[in-house]
mmCIF file of C-alpha atoms in Angstrom:
data_model
loop_
_atom_site.group_PDB
_atom_site.id
_atom_site.type_symbol
_atom_site.label_atom_id
_atom_site.label_comp_id
_atom_site.label_asym_id
_atom_site.label_seq_id
_atom_site.Cartn_x
_atom_site.Cartn_y
_atom_site.Cartn_z
ATOM 1 C CA UNK A 1 169.899 31.403 80.326
ATOM 2 C CA UNK A 2 169.511 29.553 77.102
ATOM 3 C CA UNK A 3 167.420 26.641 75.739
ATOM 4 C CA UNK A 4 166.616 24.634 72.475
ATOM 5 C CA UNK A 5 164.045 22.109 71.863
ATOM 6 C CA UNK A 6 166.483 19.397 72.965
ATOM 7 C CA UNK A 7 168.513 20.882 75.773
ATOM 8 C CA UNK A 8 168.967 23.443 78.300
ATOM 9 C CA UNK A 9 172.083 25.151 79.998
ATOM 10 C CA UNK A 10 172.391 27.620 82.832
ATOM 11 C CA UNK A 11 175.119 29.537 84.667
ATOM 12 C CA UNK A 12 175.610 28.502 88.258
ATOM 13 C CA UNK A 13 176.369 30.515 91.305
ATOM 14 C CA UNK A 14 180.180 30.049 90.809
ATOM 15 C CA UNK A 15 179.960 30.652 87.044
ATOM 16 C CA UNK A 16 180.022 26.831 86.244
ATOM 17 C CA UNK A 17 177.739 25.741 83.318
ATOM 18 C CA UNK A 18 175.139 23.107 84.020
ATOM 19 C CA UNK A 19 173.269 21.355 81.198
ATOM 20 C CA UNK A 20 170.816 18.654 80.574
ATOM 21 C CA UNK A 21 169.805 16.732 77.447
ATOM 22 C CA UNK A 22 171.694 16.713 74.049
ATOM 23 C CA UNK A 23 174.709 18.786 75.435
ATOM 24 C CA UNK A 24 174.942 17.533 79.074
ATOM 25 C CA UNK A 25 178.707 16.947 78.900
ATOM 26 C CA UNK A 26 179.695 20.484 79.409
ATOM 27 C CA UNK A 27 183.182 21.621 80.155
ATOM 28 C CA UNK A 28 184.388 22.557 83.615
ATOM 29 C CA UNK A 29 185.512 25.964 84.464
ATOM 30 C CA UNK A 30 183.744 29.423 85.024
ATOM 31 C CA UNK A 31 181.825 31.277 82.338
ATOM 32 C CA UNK A 32 180.167 34.760 81.946
ATOM 33 C CA UNK A 33 177.461 33.840 79.221
ATOM 34 C CA UNK A 34 176.237 31.104 77.119
ATOM 35 C CA UNK A 35 174.179 30.127 74.041
ATOM 36 C CA UNK A 36 172.447 26.890 73.320
ATOM 37 C CA UNK A 37 171.714 25.267 70.011
ATOM 38 C CA UNK A 38 169.799 22.098 69.035
ATOM 39 C CA UNK A 39 172.933 19.986 69.317
ATOM 40 C CA UNK A 40 175.739 22.266 70.352
ATOM 41 C CA UNK A 41 176.615 24.947 72.780
ATOM 42 C CA UNK A 42 179.021 28.007 72.923
ATOM 43 C CA UNK A 43 180.077 30.145 76.108
ATOM 44 C CA UNK A 44 182.067 33.081 76.932
ATOM 45 C CA UNK A 45 184.652 32.393 79.730
ATOM 46 C CA UNK A 46 186.321 34.696 82.133
ATOM 47 C CA UNK A 47 189.142 35.630 79.595
ATOM 48 C CA UNK A 48 186.474 36.694 77.048
ATOM 49 C CA UNK A 49 187.339 33.563 74.807
ATOM 50 C CA UNK A 50 184.394 31.655 73.054
ATOM 51 C CA UNK A 51 184.254 27.932 73.929
ATOM 52 C CA UNK A 52 181.808 25.625 71.929
ATOM 53 C CA UNK A 53 181.105 21.881 72.543
ATOM 54 C CA UNK A 54 179.243 18.876 71.027
ATOM 55 C CA UNK A 55 180.093 15.964 68.795
ATOM 56 C CA UNK A 56 181.783 17.414 65.794
ATOM 57 C CA UNK A 57 182.214 15.586 62.598
ATOM 58 C CA UNK A 58 185.748 16.676 62.121
ATOM 59 C CA UNK A 59 188.487 18.108 64.371
ATOM 60 C CA UNK A 60 188.565 21.450 65.858
ATOM 61 C CA UNK A 61 185.057 21.622 67.419
ATOM 62 C CA UNK A 62 186.434 23.297 70.535
ATOM 63 C CA UNK A 63 189.074 25.628 68.877
ATOM 64 C CA UNK A 64 189.286 28.932 70.615
ATOM 65 C CA UNK A 65 189.448 31.898 68.303
ATOM 66 C CA UNK A 66 192.153 34.786 68.693
ATOM 67 C CA UNK A 67 190.738 38.048 69.934
ATOM 68 C CA UNK A 68 188.267 38.903 72.666
ATOM 69 C CA UNK A 69 184.324 38.626 72.627
ATOM 70 C CA UNK A 70 181.623 40.075 74.723
ATOM 71 C CA UNK A 71 178.699 37.857 73.573
ATOM 72 C CA UNK A 72 178.028 34.737 71.428
ATOM 73 C CA UNK A 73 174.887 33.325 69.669
ATOM 74 C CA UNK A 74 174.387 29.699 68.471
ATOM 75 C CA UNK A 75 172.033 29.241 65.653
ATOM 76 C CA UNK A 76 170.925 26.092 63.786
ATOM 77 C CA UNK A 77 173.631 25.727 61.191
ATOM 78 C CA UNK A 78 175.781 28.775 62.220
ATOM 79 C CA UNK A 79 177.269 30.744 65.032
ATOM 80 C CA UNK A 80 177.899 34.429 65.555
ATOM 81 C CA UNK A 81 179.798 36.365 68.167
ATOM 82 C CA UNK A 82 180.289 40.024 68.978
ATOM 83 C CA UNK A 83 183.908 41.468 69.407
ATOM 84 C CA UNK A 84 184.977 43.739 72.155
ATOM 85 C CA UNK A 85 184.740 46.549 69.494
ATOM 86 C CA UNK A 86 181.134 45.764 68.713
ATOM 87 C CA UNK A 87 181.902 44.091 65.293
ATOM 88 C CA UNK A 88 180.166 40.744 64.259
ATOM 89 C CA UNK A 89 181.854 37.495 63.357
ATOM 90 C CA UNK A 90 179.994 34.435 61.966
ATOM 91 C CA UNK A 91 180.925 31.035 61.061
ATOM 92 C CA UNK A 92 179.339 27.583 59.835
ATOM 93 C CA UNK A 93 176.915 27.153 57.094
ATOM 94 C CA UNK A 94 176.615 30.280 54.792
ATOM 95 C CA UNK A 95 173.497 28.923 53.058
ATOM 96 C CA UNK A 96 171.055 31.740 52.564
ATOM 97 C CA UNK A 97 173.746 34.095 53.785
ATOM 98 C CA UNK A 98 173.537 33.108 57.435
ATOM 99 C CA UNK A 99 177.199 33.900 58.135
ATOM 100 C CA UNK A 100 177.289 37.026 56.032
ATOM 101 C CA UNK A 101 177.188 39.356 59.056
ATOM 102 C CA UNK A 102 176.913 43.162 58.221
ATOM 103 C CA UNK A 103 179.658 45.464 58.987
ATOM 104 C CA UNK A 104 179.435 48.056 61.506
ATOM 105 C CA UNK A 105 179.195 48.151 65.379
ATOM 106 C CA UNK A 106 176.452 46.377 67.422
ATOM 107 C CA UNK A 107 175.198 46.180 70.939
ATOM 108 C CA UNK A 108 172.994 43.124 70.770
ATOM 109 C CA UNK A 109 173.130 39.880 68.771
ATOM 110 C CA UNK A 110 170.829 36.689 68.405
ATOM 111 C CA UNK A 111 171.087 33.792 65.952
ATOM 112 C CA UNK A 112 168.091 31.615 64.867
ATOM 113 C CA UNK A 113 167.473 28.697 62.539
ATOM 114 C CA UNK A 114 167.699 30.448 59.120
ATOM 115 C CA UNK A 115 168.579 34.014 60.114
ATOM 116 C CA UNK A 116 170.210 36.373 62.640
ATOM 117 C CA UNK A 117 169.655 39.797 63.926
ATOM 118 C CA UNK A 118 171.659 42.505 65.746
ATOM 119 C CA UNK A 119 170.966 45.948 67.247
ATOM 120 C CA UNK A 120 173.384 48.549 66.058
ATOM 121 C CA UNK A 121 174.930 51.530 68.023
ATOM 122 C CA UNK A 122 172.062 53.770 66.814
ATOM 123 C CA UNK A 123 169.404 51.230 68.117
ATOM 124 C CA UNK A 124 168.276 49.912 64.598
ATOM 125 C CA UNK A 125 167.780 46.255 64.099
ATOM 126 C CA UNK A 126 169.619 44.789 61.226
ATOM 127 C CA UNK A 127 168.911 41.050 60.050
ATOM 128 C CA UNK A 128 170.484 38.747 57.613
ATOM 129 C CA UNK A 129 169.899 35.218 56.246
ATOM 130 C CA UNK A 130 166.804 33.560 54.970
ATOM 131 C CA UNK A 131 163.931 36.003 54.752
ATOM 132 C CA UNK A 132 161.152 33.559 55.504
ATOM 133 C CA UNK A 133 157.676 35.261 56.019
ATOM 134 C CA UNK A 134 159.609 38.701 56.421
ATOM 135 C CA UNK A 135 161.832 37.224 59.198
ATOM 136 C CA UNK A 136 164.635 39.720 58.248
ATOM 137 C CA UNK A 137 162.393 42.616 57.592
ATOM 138 C CA UNK A 138 162.897 44.269 60.930
ATOM 139 C CA UNK A 139 160.594 47.191 61.670
ATOM 140 C CA UNK A 140 161.885 50.779 62.140
ATOM 141 C CA UNK A 141 162.365 52.076 65.736
ATOM 142 C CA UNK A 142 164.922 52.141 68.465
ATOM 143 C CA UNK A 143 165.652 48.872 70.204
ATOM 144 C CA UNK A 144 167.571 47.759 73.317
ATOM 145 C CA UNK A 145 167.819 44.033 72.324
ATOM 146 C CA UNK A 146 166.684 41.612 69.673
ATOM 147 C CA UNK A 147 165.797 37.791 70.007
ATOM 148 C CA UNK A 148 165.610 35.496 67.032
ATOM 149 C CA UNK A 149 163.584 32.295 66.945
ATOM 150 C CA UNK A 150 162.985 29.617 64.102
ATOM 151 C CA UNK A 151 161.484 32.274 61.566
ATOM 152 C CA UNK A 152 160.405 35.053 63.651
ATOM 153 C CA UNK A 153 162.201 37.672 65.804
ATOM 154 C CA UNK A 154 161.230 40.025 68.530
ATOM 155 C CA UNK A 155 162.866 43.230 69.664
ATOM 156 C CA UNK A 156 162.792 45.012 72.970
ATOM 157 C CA UNK A 157 162.301 48.871 72.142
ATOM 158 C CA UNK A 158 163.537 51.748 74.220
ATOM 159 C CA UNK A 159 159.951 52.302 75.260
ATOM 160 C CA UNK A 160 160.188 48.924 76.834
ATOM 161 C CA UNK A 161 157.511 47.656 74.469
ATOM 162 C CA UNK A 162 157.981 44.624 72.265
ATOM 163 C CA UNK A 163 157.801 44.368 68.445
ATOM 164 C CA UNK A 164 157.850 41.104 66.638
ATOM 165 C CA UNK A 165 158.041 40.239 62.890
ATOM 166 C CA UNK A 166 158.471 37.169 60.702
ATOM 167 C CA UNK A 167 156.444 33.900 60.767
ATOM 168 C CA UNK A 168 153.200 34.009 62.848
ATOM 169 C CA UNK A 169 151.508 30.832 62.177
ATOM 170 C CA UNK A 170 150.799 30.223 65.892
ATOM 171 C CA UNK A 171 150.642 33.832 67.034
ATOM 172 C CA UNK A 172 154.276 33.819 68.085
ATOM 173 C CA UNK A 173 154.849 37.313 66.637
ATOM 174 C CA UNK A 174 151.678 38.791 68.409
ATOM 175 C CA UNK A 175 153.420 40.355 71.396
ATOM 176 C CA UNK A 176 150.984 41.522 74.130
ATOM 177 C CA UNK A 177 150.917 45.241 75.186
ATOM 178 C CA UNK A 178 152.708 46.240 78.260
ATOM 179 C CA UNK A 179 156.260 47.210 79.394
ATOM 180 C CA UNK A 180 159.096 44.531 79.585
ATOM 181 C CA UNK A 181 162.673 43.989 80.566
ATOM 182 C CA UNK A 182 163.501 40.928 78.576
ATOM 183 C CA UNK A 183 162.230 38.986 75.604
ATOM 184 C CA UNK A 184 163.169 35.630 73.920
ATOM 185 C CA UNK A 185 161.815 33.922 70.691
ATOM 186 C CA UNK A 186 161.530 30.354 70.646
ATOM 187 C CA UNK A 187 160.729 27.806 67.792
ATOM 188 C CA UNK A 188 157.005 28.678 67.607
ATOM 189 C CA UNK A 189 156.520 30.678 70.873
ATOM 190 C CA UNK A 190 157.884 33.722 72.518
ATOM 191 C CA UNK A 191 158.409 34.471 76.160
ATOM 192 C CA UNK A 192 159.134 37.803 77.977
ATOM 193 C CA UNK A 193 159.687 39.218 81.478
ATOM 194 C CA UNK A 194 157.509 42.182 82.326
ATOM 195 C CA UNK A 195 158.977 45.104 84.323
ATOM 196 C CA UNK A 196 157.080 43.823 87.279
ATOM 197 C CA UNK A 197 159.162 40.701 86.976
ATOM 198 C CA UNK A 198 156.182 38.537 85.922
ATOM 199 C CA UNK A 199 156.606 35.949 83.048
ATOM 200 C CA UNK A 200 154.265 35.833 79.792
ATOM 201 C CA UNK A 201 154.482 33.680 76.838
ATOM 202 C CA UNK A 202 152.522 33.653 73.507
ATOM 203 C CA UNK A 203 152.328 31.483 70.473
ATOM 204 C CA UNK A 204 152.351 27.647 70.168
ATOM 205 C CA UNK A 205 151.087 25.999 73.313
ATOM 206 C CA UNK A 206 150.842 22.253 72.473
ATOM 207 C CA UNK A 207 153.610 21.283 75.052
ATOM 208 C CA UNK A 208 152.547 23.720 77.835
ATOM 209 C CA UNK A 209 155.025 26.308 76.657
ATOM 210 C CA UNK A 210 152.556 29.161 77.663
ATOM 211 C CA UNK A 211 151.995 27.800 81.160
ATOM 212 C CA UNK A 212 154.413 30.008 82.879
ATOM 213 C CA UNK A 213 155.319 29.784 86.548
ATOM 214 C CA UNK A 214 154.497 32.481 89.051
ATOM 215 C CA UNK A 215 157.172 34.504 90.660
ATOM 216 C CA UNK A 216 159.645 37.394 89.957
ATOM 217 C CA UNK A 217 162.233 36.816 87.161
ATOM 218 C CA UNK A 218 165.299 38.402 85.760
ATOM 219 C CA UNK A 219 165.384 36.683 82.344
ATOM 220 C CA UNK A 220 163.935 34.014 80.182
ATOM 221 C CA UNK A 221 165.076 31.775 77.337
ATOM 222 C CA UNK A 222 162.559 30.158 74.934
ATOM 223 C CA UNK A 223 163.645 26.876 73.391
ATOM 224 C CA UNK A 224 162.147 24.615 70.729
ATOM 225 C CA UNK A 225 159.148 23.463 72.777
ATOM 226 C CA UNK A 226 160.006 24.379 76.410
ATOM 227 C CA UNK A 227 161.445 27.482 78.178
ATOM 228 C CA UNK A 228 163.610 28.327 81.202
ATOM 229 C CA UNK A 229 163.660 31.532 83.257
ATOM 230 C CA UNK A 230 166.268 32.921 85.781
ATOM 231 C CA UNK A 231 164.385 34.048 88.815
ATOM 232 C CA UNK A 232 165.057 37.156 90.825
ATOM 233 C CA UNK A 233 166.681 34.804 93.501
ATOM 234 C CA UNK A 234 168.955 33.634 90.456
ATOM 235 C CA UNK A 235 167.271 30.077 90.619
ATOM 236 C CA UNK A 236 165.999 28.440 87.580
ATOM 237 C CA UNK A 237 162.380 27.445 86.512
ATOM 238 C CA UNK A 238 161.731 25.388 83.350
ATOM 239 C CA UNK A 239 158.498 24.374 81.725
ATOM 240 C CA UNK A 240 157.023 23.012 78.541
ATOM 241 C CA UNK A 241 158.040 19.627 76.943
ATOM 242 C CA UNK A 242 160.331 17.750 79.148
ATOM 243 C CA UNK A 243 161.862 14.901 76.786
ATOM 244 C CA UNK A 244 165.535 14.213 77.671
ATOM 245 C CA UNK A 245 164.873 15.924 80.955
ATOM 246 C CA UNK A 246 165.479 19.405 79.376
ATOM 247 C CA UNK A 247 162.754 21.088 81.652
ATOM 248 C CA UNK A 248 164.504 19.788 84.831
ATOM 249 C CA UNK A 249 167.149 22.517 85.639
ATOM 250 C CA UNK A 250 169.841 22.002 88.242
ATOM 251 C CA UNK A 251 169.782 23.367 91.721
ATOM 252 C CA UNK A 252 171.825 26.411 92.605
ATOM 253 C CA UNK A 253 172.131 30.182 91.707
ATOM 254 C CA UNK A 254 173.054 31.152 88.045
ATOM 255 C CA UNK A 255 174.071 34.199 86.026
ATOM 256 C CA UNK A 256 173.047 33.111 82.667
ATOM 257 C CA UNK A 257 171.108 30.415 80.801
ATOM 258 C CA UNK A 258 170.565 29.364 77.244
ATOM 259 C CA UNK A 259 168.059 26.943 75.748
ATOM 260 C CA UNK A 260 168.401 25.099 72.396
ATOM 261 C CA UNK A 261 166.247 22.572 70.581
ATOM 262 C CA UNK A 262 166.306 19.858 73.177
ATOM 263 C CA UNK A 263 169.141 21.015 75.569
ATOM 264 C CA UNK A 264 170.179 23.904 77.655
ATOM 265 C CA UNK A 265 173.343 25.281 79.487
ATOM 266 C CA UNK A 266 173.828 27.636 82.104
ATOM 267 C CA UNK A 267 176.620 29.673 83.827
ATOM 268 C CA UNK A 268 176.757 29.415 87.756
ATOM 269 C CA UNK A 269 177.714 32.490 89.837
ATOM 270 C CA UNK A 270 181.308 31.041 89.838
ATOM 271 C CA UNK A 271 181.518 31.051 86.173
ATOM 272 C CA UNK A 272 181.181 27.170 85.777
ATOM 273 C CA UNK A 273 179.295 25.727 82.795
ATOM 274 C CA UNK A 274 176.423 23.160 83.348
ATOM 275 C CA UNK A 275 174.417 21.555 80.629
ATOM 276 C CA UNK A 276 171.386 19.220 80.555
ATOM 277 C CA UNK A 277 168.844 17.680 77.986
ATOM 278 C CA UNK A 278 169.773 15.851 74.715
ATOM 279 C CA UNK A 279 173.422 15.070 74.080
ATOM 280 C CA UNK A 280 173.390 13.098 70.687
ATOM 281 C CA UNK A 281 175.816 15.429 69.074
ATOM 282 C CA UNK A 282 177.931 16.421 72.258
ATOM 283 C CA UNK A 283 176.027 19.695 72.611
ATOM 284 C CA UNK A 284 175.943 19.133 76.283
ATOM 285 C CA UNK A 285 179.634 18.469 76.614
ATOM 286 C CA UNK A 286 180.700 21.780 77.871
ATOM 287 C CA UNK A 287 184.609 22.390 78.019
ATOM 288 C CA UNK A 288 186.353 23.258 81.250
ATOM 289 C CA UNK A 289 187.157 26.881 82.249
ATOM 290 C CA UNK A 290 185.325 29.935 83.506
ATOM 291 C CA UNK A 291 182.677 31.735 81.392
ATOM 292 C CA UNK A 292 180.769 34.871 80.987
ATOM 293 C CA UNK A 293 177.967 33.839 78.794
ATOM 294 C CA UNK A 294 176.504 31.060 76.801
ATOM 295 C CA UNK A 295 173.945 30.665 73.929
ATOM 296 C CA UNK A 296 172.493 27.455 72.631
ATOM 297 C CA UNK A 297 171.642 26.693 68.952
ATOM 298 C CA UNK A 298 169.632 23.871 67.275
ATOM 299 C CA UNK A 299 172.493 21.264 67.879
ATOM 300 C CA UNK A 300 175.514 23.172 69.036
ATOM 301 C CA UNK A 301 176.375 25.448 71.865
ATOM 302 C CA UNK A 302 178.666 28.540 72.071
ATOM 303 C CA UNK A 303 180.123 30.472 75.003
ATOM 304 C CA UNK A 304 182.463 33.292 75.826
ATOM 305 C CA UNK A 305 185.293 32.585 78.246
ATOM 306 C CA UNK A 306 186.262 35.252 81.004
ATOM 307 C CA UNK A 307 189.159 35.847 78.732
ATOM 308 C CA UNK A 308 186.847 36.853 75.794
ATOM 309 C CA UNK A 309 187.678 33.878 73.686
ATOM 310 C CA UNK A 310 184.844 32.158 71.801
ATOM 311 C CA UNK A 311 184.377 28.389 72.247
ATOM 312 C CA UNK A 312 181.536 26.081 70.640
ATOM 313 C CA UNK A 313 180.717 22.522 70.871
ATOM 314 C CA UNK A 314 178.257 20.201 69.438
ATOM 315 C CA UNK A 315 177.456 19.302 65.886
ATOM 316 C CA UNK A 316 180.069 20.410 63.425
ATOM 317 C CA UNK A 317 178.539 19.447 59.998
ATOM 318 C CA UNK A 318 178.977 23.015 58.731
ATOM 319 C CA UNK A 319 181.876 23.824 61.060
ATOM 320 C CA UNK A 320 179.431 25.883 63.082
ATOM 321 C CA UNK A 321 181.001 24.635 66.295
ATOM 322 C CA UNK A 322 184.494 25.850 65.203
ATOM 323 C CA UNK A 323 184.994 29.612 65.924
ATOM 324 C CA UNK A 324 187.304 31.344 63.621
ATOM 325 C CA UNK A 325 190.928 31.610 64.705
ATOM 326 C CA UNK A 326 192.238 34.590 62.503
ATOM 327 C CA UNK A 327 190.891 37.537 64.569
ATOM 328 C CA UNK A 328 193.035 39.856 66.491
#
């Protein structure tokens, strides 16, 4: 699942993407994963292609890149994807080096507002972009995954403990002790799933972001001022701010959900993309097809098709919703 402050998207039972809010007009089809930004979204379809949607300012907002991808991450003014060989590709605004991805092979990737981070094949976290309050100064250690928020990041260590770094104005980098299976950094709060399946959130709480629901969960996605979680039964639960209806997830069973600033998108069990929340830049206008994953940025969304192609949609001011087309 993936969410931003303005929208939320989730993967349904059949792999379809459901979105509410700023990226509600999602594309039909089946997807594997997704990522939601503030005004755009991207997803990975069944062919491993990346698809992005949202209201671009010029043509090519949904152009699919050549090559195959395993995951995609939608940030604020940029997007990044991981190729089948583990290499990273980023596009959009390169202000502060946001699209200057490091070379090498990586197993996990996450894009935030001003910086991005990835876990390499050795388990080390590497970050690039604006170094606000040490947000790119990842601590040493061996990690399974990393999640990037506005100006802080959190990583899940091999020991199943969580380490966070960067801006800590509201305690969003003060991870509680314990063992976890999943972590997601939002704008000013962070949420995680304990190994028991219980949810826990910390940091800013002015919109009820820390009031987690009870139950057992597989994954969680922290957006701008809300969050959504995928239950053990693959049903969705959202909480926090509910402007644009971003905390009102669709019914059904899902594989993946991504939250952006005010929208979210999800991939159903059949691979279809659904988005909801704010859609002022077309970030909820998901393209048709079948997808593997989705990730939401501030105002755009990116996803990976089942073919492995990357597709993005939403605000295209810095071409962040237009994946590259020169990769083989």
